[in-house]
Each structure stands twice: as structure tokens, then as C-alpha cells.
Coordinates of C-alpha atoms in Angstrom, one line a residue:
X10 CA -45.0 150.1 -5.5
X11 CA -42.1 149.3 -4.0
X12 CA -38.8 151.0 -4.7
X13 CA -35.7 148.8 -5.1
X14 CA -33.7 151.7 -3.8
X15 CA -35.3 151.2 -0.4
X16 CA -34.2 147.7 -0.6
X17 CA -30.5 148.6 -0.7
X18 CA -30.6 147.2 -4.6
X19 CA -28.9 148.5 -7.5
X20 CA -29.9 148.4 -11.0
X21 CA -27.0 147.0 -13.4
X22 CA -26.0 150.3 -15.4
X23 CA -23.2 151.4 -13.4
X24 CA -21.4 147.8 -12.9
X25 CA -22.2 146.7 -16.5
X26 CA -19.9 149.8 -17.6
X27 CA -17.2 148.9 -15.1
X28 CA -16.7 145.6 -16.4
X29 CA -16.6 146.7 -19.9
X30 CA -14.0 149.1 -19.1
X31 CA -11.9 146.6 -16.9
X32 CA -12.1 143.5 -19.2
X33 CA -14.6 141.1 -16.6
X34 CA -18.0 139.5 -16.2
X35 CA -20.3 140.3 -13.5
X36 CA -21.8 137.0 -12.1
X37 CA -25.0 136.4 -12.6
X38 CA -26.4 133.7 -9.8
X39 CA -30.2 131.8 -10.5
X40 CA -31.1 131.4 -6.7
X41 CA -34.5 129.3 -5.5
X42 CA -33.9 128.5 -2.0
X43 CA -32.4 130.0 1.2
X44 CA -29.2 128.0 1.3
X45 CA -28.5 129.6 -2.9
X46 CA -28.7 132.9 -1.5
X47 CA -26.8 132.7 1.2
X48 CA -23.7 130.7 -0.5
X49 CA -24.0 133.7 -3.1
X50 CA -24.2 136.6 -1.1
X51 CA -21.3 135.1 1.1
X52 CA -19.4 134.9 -1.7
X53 CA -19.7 137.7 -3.3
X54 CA -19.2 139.7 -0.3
X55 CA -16.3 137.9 1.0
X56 CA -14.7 138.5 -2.9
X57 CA -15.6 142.0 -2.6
X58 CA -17.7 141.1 -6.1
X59 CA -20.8 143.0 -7.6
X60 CA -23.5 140.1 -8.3
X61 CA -26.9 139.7 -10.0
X62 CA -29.7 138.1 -7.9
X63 CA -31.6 136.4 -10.5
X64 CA -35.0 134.8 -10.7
X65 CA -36.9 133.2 -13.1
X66 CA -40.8 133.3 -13.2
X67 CA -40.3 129.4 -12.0
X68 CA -38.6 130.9 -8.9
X69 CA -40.7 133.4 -8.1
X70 CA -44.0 131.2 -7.9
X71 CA -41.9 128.5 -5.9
X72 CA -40.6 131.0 -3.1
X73 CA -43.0 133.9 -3.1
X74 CA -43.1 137.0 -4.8
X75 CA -43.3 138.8 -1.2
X76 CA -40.5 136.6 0.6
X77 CA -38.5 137.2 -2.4
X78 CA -38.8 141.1 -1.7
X79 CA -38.0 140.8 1.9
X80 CA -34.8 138.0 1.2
X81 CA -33.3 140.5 -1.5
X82 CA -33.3 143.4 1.4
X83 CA -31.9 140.3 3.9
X84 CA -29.5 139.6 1.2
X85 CA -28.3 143.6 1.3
X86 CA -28.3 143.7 5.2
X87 CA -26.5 140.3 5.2
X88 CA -23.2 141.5 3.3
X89 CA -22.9 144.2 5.4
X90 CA -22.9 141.9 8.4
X91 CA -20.2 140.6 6.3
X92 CA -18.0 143.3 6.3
X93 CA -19.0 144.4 2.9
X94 CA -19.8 148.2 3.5
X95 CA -21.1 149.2 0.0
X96 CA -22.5 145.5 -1.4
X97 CA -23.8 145.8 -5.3
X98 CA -26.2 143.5 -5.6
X99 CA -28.9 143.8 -8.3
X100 CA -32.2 141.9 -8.4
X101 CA -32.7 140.8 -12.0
X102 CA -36.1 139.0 -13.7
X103 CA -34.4 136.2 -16.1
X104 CA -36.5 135.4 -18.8
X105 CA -39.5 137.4 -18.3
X106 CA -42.1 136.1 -20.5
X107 CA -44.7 139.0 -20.9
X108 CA -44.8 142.9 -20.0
X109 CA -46.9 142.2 -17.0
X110 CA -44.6 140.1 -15.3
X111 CA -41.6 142.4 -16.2
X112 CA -44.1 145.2 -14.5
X113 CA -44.7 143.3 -11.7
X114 CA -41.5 142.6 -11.1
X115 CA -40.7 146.6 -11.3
X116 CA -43.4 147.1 -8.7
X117 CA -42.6 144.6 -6.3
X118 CA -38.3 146.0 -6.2
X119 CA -36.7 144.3 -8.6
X120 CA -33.9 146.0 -10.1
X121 CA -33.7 144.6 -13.3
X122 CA -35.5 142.7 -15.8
X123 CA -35.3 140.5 -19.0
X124 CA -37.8 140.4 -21.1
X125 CA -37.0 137.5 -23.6
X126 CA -39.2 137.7 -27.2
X127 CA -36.4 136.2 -28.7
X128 CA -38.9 133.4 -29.7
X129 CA -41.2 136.0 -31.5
X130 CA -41.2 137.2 -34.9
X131 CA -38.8 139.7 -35.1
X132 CA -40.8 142.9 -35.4
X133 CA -42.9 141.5 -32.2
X134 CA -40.0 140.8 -30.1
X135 CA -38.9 144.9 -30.8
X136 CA -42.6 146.1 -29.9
X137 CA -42.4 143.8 -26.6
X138 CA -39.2 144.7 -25.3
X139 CA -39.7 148.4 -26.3
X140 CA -42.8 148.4 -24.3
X141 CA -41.3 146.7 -20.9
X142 CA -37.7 149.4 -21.4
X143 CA -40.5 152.3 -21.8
X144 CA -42.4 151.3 -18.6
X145 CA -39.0 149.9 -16.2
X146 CA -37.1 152.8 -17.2
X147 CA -39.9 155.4 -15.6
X148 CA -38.5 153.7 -12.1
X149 CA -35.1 153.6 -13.5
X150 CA -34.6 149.6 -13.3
X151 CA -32.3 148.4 -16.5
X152 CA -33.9 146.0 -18.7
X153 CA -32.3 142.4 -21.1
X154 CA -33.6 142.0 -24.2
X155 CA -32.8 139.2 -26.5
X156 CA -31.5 137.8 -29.8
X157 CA -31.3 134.6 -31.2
X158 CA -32.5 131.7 -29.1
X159 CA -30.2 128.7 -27.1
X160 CA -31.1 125.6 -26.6
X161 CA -31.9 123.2 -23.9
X162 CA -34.4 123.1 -21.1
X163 CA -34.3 125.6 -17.8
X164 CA -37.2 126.2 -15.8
X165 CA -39.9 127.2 -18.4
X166 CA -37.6 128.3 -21.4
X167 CA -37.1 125.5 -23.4
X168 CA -35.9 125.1 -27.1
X169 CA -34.9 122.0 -29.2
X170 CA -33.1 124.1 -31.1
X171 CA -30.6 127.4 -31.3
X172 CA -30.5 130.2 -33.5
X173 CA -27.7 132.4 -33.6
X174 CA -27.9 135.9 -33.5
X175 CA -27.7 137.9 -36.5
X176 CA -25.5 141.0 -35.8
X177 CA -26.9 142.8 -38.7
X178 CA -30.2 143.1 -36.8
X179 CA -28.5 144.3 -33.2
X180 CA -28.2 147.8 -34.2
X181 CA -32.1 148.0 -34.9
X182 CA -33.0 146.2 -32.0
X183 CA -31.1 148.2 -29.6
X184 CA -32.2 151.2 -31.0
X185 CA -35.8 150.8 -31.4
X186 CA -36.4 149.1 -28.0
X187 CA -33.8 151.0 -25.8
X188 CA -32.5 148.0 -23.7
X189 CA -29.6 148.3 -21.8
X190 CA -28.5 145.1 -22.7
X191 CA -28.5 142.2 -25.0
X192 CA -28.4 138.8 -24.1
X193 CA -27.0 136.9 -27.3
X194 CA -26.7 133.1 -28.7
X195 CA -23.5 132.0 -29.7
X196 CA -23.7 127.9 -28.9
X197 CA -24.3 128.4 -25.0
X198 CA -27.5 126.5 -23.5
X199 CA -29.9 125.7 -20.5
X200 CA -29.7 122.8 -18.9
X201 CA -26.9 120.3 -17.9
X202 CA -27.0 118.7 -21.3
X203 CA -25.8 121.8 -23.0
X204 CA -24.6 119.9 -26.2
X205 CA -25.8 116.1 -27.5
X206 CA -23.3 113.3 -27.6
X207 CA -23.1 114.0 -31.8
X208 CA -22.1 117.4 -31.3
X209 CA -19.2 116.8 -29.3
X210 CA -16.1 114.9 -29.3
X211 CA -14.9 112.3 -26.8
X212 CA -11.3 112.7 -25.1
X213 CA -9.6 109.2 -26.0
X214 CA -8.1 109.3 -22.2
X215 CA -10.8 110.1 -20.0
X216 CA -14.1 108.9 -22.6
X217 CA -15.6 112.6 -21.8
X218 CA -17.4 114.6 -23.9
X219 CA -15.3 117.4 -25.5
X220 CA -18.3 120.1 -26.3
X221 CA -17.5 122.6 -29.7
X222 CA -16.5 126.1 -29.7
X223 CA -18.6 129.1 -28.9
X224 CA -18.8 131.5 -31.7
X225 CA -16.8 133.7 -30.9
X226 CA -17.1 135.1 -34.6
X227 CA -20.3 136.0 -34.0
X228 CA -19.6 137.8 -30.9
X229 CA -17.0 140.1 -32.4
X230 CA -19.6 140.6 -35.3
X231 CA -22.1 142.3 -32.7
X232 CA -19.0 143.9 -31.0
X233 CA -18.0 145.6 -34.2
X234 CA -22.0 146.9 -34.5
X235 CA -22.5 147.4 -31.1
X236 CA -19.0 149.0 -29.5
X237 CA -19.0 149.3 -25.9
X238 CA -22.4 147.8 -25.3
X239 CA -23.0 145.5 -22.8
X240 CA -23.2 142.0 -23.8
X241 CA -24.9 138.8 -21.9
X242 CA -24.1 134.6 -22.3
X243 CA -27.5 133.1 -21.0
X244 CA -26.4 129.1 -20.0
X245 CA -23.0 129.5 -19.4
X246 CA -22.8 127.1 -16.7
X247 CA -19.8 124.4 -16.9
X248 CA -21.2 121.6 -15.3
X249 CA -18.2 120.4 -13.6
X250 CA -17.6 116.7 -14.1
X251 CA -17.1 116.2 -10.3
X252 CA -20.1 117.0 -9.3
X253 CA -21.8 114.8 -12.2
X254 CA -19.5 111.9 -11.0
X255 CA -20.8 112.4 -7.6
X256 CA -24.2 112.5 -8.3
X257 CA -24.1 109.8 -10.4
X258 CA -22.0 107.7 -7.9
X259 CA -24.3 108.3 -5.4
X260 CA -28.2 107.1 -7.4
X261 CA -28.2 110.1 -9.7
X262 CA -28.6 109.7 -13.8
X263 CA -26.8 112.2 -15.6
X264 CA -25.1 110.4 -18.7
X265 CA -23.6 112.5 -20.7
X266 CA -24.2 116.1 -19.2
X267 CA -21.7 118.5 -20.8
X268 CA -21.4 122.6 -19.6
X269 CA -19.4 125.3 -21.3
X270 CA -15.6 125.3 -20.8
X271 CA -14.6 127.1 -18.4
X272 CA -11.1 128.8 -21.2
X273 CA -14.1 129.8 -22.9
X274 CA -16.4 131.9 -20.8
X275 CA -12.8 133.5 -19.8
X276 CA -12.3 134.5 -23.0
X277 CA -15.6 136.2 -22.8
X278 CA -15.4 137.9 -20.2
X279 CA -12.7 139.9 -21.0
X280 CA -14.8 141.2 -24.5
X281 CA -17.9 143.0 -24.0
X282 CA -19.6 140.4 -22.6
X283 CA -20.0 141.7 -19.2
X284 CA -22.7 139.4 -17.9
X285 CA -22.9 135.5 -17.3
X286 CA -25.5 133.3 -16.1
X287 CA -24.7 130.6 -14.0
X288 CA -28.0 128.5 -13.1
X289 CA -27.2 124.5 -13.4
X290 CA -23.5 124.7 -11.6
X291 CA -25.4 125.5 -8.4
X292 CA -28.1 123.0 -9.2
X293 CA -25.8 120.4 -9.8
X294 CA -23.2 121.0 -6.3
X295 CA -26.4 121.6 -4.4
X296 CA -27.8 118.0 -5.2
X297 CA -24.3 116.5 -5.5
X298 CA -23.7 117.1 -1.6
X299 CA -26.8 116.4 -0.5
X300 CA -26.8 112.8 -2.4
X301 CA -23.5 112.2 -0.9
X302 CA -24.6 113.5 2.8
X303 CA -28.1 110.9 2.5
X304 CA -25.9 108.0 1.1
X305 CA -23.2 108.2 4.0
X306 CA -25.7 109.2 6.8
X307 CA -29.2 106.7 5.9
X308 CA -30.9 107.9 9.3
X309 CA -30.3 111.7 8.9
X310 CA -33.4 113.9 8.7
X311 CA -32.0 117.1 10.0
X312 CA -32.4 118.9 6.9
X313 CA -29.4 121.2 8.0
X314 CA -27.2 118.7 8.0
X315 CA -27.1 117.9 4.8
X316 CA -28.7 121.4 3.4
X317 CA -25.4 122.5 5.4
X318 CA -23.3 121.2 3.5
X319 CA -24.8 121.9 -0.2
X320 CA -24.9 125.4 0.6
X321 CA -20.9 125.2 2.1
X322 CA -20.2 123.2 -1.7
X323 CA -22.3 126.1 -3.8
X324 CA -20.6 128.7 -1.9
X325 CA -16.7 127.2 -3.2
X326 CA -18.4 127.3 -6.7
X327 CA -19.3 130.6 -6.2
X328 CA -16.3 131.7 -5.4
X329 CA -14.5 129.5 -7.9
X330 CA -16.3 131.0 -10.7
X331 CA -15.8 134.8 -9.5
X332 CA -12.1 134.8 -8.7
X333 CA -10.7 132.3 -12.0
X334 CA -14.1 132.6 -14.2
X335 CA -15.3 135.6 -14.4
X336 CA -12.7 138.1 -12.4
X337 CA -15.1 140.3 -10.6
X338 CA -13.4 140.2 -7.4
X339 CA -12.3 143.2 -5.5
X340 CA -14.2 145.4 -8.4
X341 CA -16.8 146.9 -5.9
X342 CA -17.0 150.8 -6.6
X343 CA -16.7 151.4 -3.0
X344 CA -14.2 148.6 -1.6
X345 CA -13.9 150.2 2.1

């Protein structure tokens, strides 16, 4: 059993209530590789910013559930090194699939978990996620549990289809299953194809597709229910155009690929939505430099010469989306 604490981690009670209070969103950064975690953890400590390490059970076979335990503690020591004295930095399970990998995760130092029934019936998705909150909060990590279901592809979640919550069944759920918080659908999705080519509209200047509005209805629905509880957008990357354009200039295939706008998640971060996951924006600057660094330079093999600058690219998205995204910077409870 190993104790986040040790680790220098910190579960996501205390900066999930910050944000609530001060009207922002606490990033929430999917990280696979070395080069992620340190364009995320420089960010966030040179923004004075709490973040979320997350990981998805994809991730966590690919790097290693030990090396993962020993990079989270690196990450800790690495924003001190940084000059961040008191760095918040939570490790988070996204889309945990059953209760033993939500308790494995507990055991091996994570800080956080998901547990995600939200395809389940409903009555088996409570029992589920009351199960893993009973068992995480005996080692006080936080735990996500989920409503309605998004579309799109990510790692091993995958849905043709999305399902809005209902915010007449949030009060229940909460209650029963004593989560901490509740990831929620309201037209956000995995993937860089968040939205088809029907659902959208094209911008007669630029021939881009112009994606539909989140439901915001049904967010201040489950505000009214739910006052003051902390709230979480799953696929709220924006898939910025230039990177698309690069990757596509440069061999890549991604017609069509539409994110969330960027007004929008603004607008939610300043309700009760207080997390945001951002998986496919990194993804897509990560692959966008290094297609652009093998098409200009054919004979380089160095792989930190063009892993170099991916991870320099992620890191401006990073801080992009903290400072005029989500507005977590300088919101540290310690800022010295």
C-alpha cells in the first residue's frame, strides 16, 4: 500500500472547492509519455496552477503502473525545482472501468479516481460507484462518478452515441454513492472528431466546421439540484485548427476534426464546473511538431530533437489553456 501522501500528492477536495468559490476550472491534463508530463508540470508550476495528473487504464498498461508511481513523486520534486514551493498536483484514474482497478489504483498512490458506470443500468452504476467511494475514501483519495454518456472514441471508452444527463437523477446518485464529484454530458466528446460534419455548420469564409452549443440548460438544471457541487466536462479539448492544419500539411489525415470552443468551456468554468479534461489538444500539438520536425529534417533520428520540440509546443498549450481557458493561474493555496 502505498500512500499518495508520501508521494507529495493531493487528493482534489480542497482545490475543487476553491474553484467553486473563485468562479475557475482546474485543468485536468491525460499524460502518456515523459515529454506530457514534463510540459504539464512546467506549466503548471510556472502558472502557479493546481493540476490533475490523469491516466486512463490505456496509460497505465502502456507506461507502467510502477514508473507511473515513481514519475508522479518526480513530477512533485520537479515543481519544486521550479520554484513552486507548495505544487497541488493530484493523481487522478480517468475512466476506471471496474472496482479493482479503482483499488489498485488507491493502493499503488493515486489520489483520485473515476469510476465511470455511466454505461450501466442505472441502479448498477450507483452500487459500483458506491462501492469504489466506500473503499477510496478509507485512504482518503476523492472519487468521479458519472452521468449520462459522451460520445466519440478515447483510449478504451468509446460510444457512438451520447446521452445527456438527467438532472432529476443527480440528487440520488450523489447521495447513494457519496462521490465527490460528478462528471456530466452536456454535448462534449472524446476524440478529435467531437461532432460529425451533419451536426455542425460550416463558416462561409473559412469552409470550417462551426460545432453546436453545449447544453448549458442542462448544466444549470444539475446546478439548481446540486448547489455548490463540484461539477466535471470529460472531452473538453478544442482541437485547435493549427495544429490539424499542420498535421495535415505535413502526411497527416484529419478531415474534419472539430473540438469544443474554447467561449464555451470559459463559460463553464466560471459555473460549478470546476474540472476539465483536456486529452486530444496535447495529442494533437505533440504529433503536429513532431510531423513538422521529420518533414523539415528527413535524416534526424535523435528522438530529442524532435520529441524536444512537441513537448516545448504541449507546454504553450498548456499554458494557453490555464491562463485564457480555464483561469487557474496564481490560485495555489500556498503561492510563496
Amino acid at each position: 500500500m502505498v500512500d499518495y501522501k508520501t508521494l507529495g500528492l493531493v487528493n482534489t477536495r480542497e482545490m475543487f472547492k476553491r474553484a467553486i468559490d473563485g468562479g475557475y476550472a482546474i485543468p485536468a491534463f491525460n499524460f502518456n509519455n515523459m515529454e506530457q508530463l514534463q510540459a504539464i508540470i512546467k506549466a503548471s508550476s510556472d502558472l502557479k496552477s493546481p493540476v490533475i495528473l490523469q491516466v486512463s487504464k490505456g496509460a497505465r498498461n502502456y507506461a507502467n503502473q510502477t514508473l507511473l508511481r515513481y514519475m508522479a513523486e518526480g513530477a512533485v520534486a520537479y515543481a519544486k525545482e521550479l520554484g513552486c514551493n507548495h505544487p497541488e498536483i493530484a493523481l487522478h484514474l480517468d475512466h476506471g472501468d471496474s472496482f479493482e482497478l479503482c483499488k489498485s489504483c488507491v493502493d499503488l498512490g493515486f489520489s483520485s479516481v473515476m469510476i465511470d458506470g455511466s454505461a450501466l443500468p442505472y441502479d448498477e452504476n450507483v452500487a459500483l460507484t458506491k462501492k469504489v467511494v466506500e473503499y477510496a475514501h478509507q485512504h482518503d483519495v476523492t472519487v468521479e462518478g458519472e452521468l449520462g454518456v459522451l460520445a466519440g472514441v478515447e483510449d478504451e471508452v468509446a460510444s457512438e452515441v451520447s446521452h445527456y444527463t438527467k438532472p432529476e437523477e443527480v440528487i440520488d446518485f450523489t447521495t447513494k454513492t457519496g462521490v465527490d464529484s460528478l462528471a456530466i454530458s452536456i454535448g462534449t466528446s472524446h476524440g478529435a472528431y467531437k461532432f460529425k460534419p451533419e451536426q455542425c455548420t460550416r463558416d462561409p469564409k473559412t469552409g470550417r466546421l462551426v460545432p453546436p452549443p453545449l447544453a448549458f440548460d442542462v448544466l444549470d438544471e444539475i446546478m439548481k439540484k446540486l448547489p455548490g457541487f463540484p461539477i466535471v466536462l470529460h472531452g473538453s479539448s478544442s482541437v485547435p485548427q493549427e495544429y490539424v492544419d499542420i498535421i495535415n500539411q505535413y502526411g497527416g489525415k484529419l478531415p474534419d476534426a472539430v473540438g469544443i470552443p474554447e467561449e464555451q468551456l470559459r463559460k463553464a468554468s466560471k459555473s460549478a464546473v470546476c474540472k476539465i479534461n483536456i486529452d486530444s489538444d496535447s495529442r494533437l500539438a505533440f504529433t503536429a511538431a513532431i510531423r513538422k520536425t521529420l518533414a523539415e529534417k528527413p535524416a534526424e533520428f535523435d528522438p530529442r530533437k524532435y520529441c524536444g520540440p512537441a513537448r516545448d509546443l504541449m507546454e504553450e498549450m498548456y499554458k494557453h489553456k490555464i491562463i485564457d481557458v480555464l483561469g487557474s493561474d496564481n490560485k495555489l493555496g500556498q503561492l510563496d
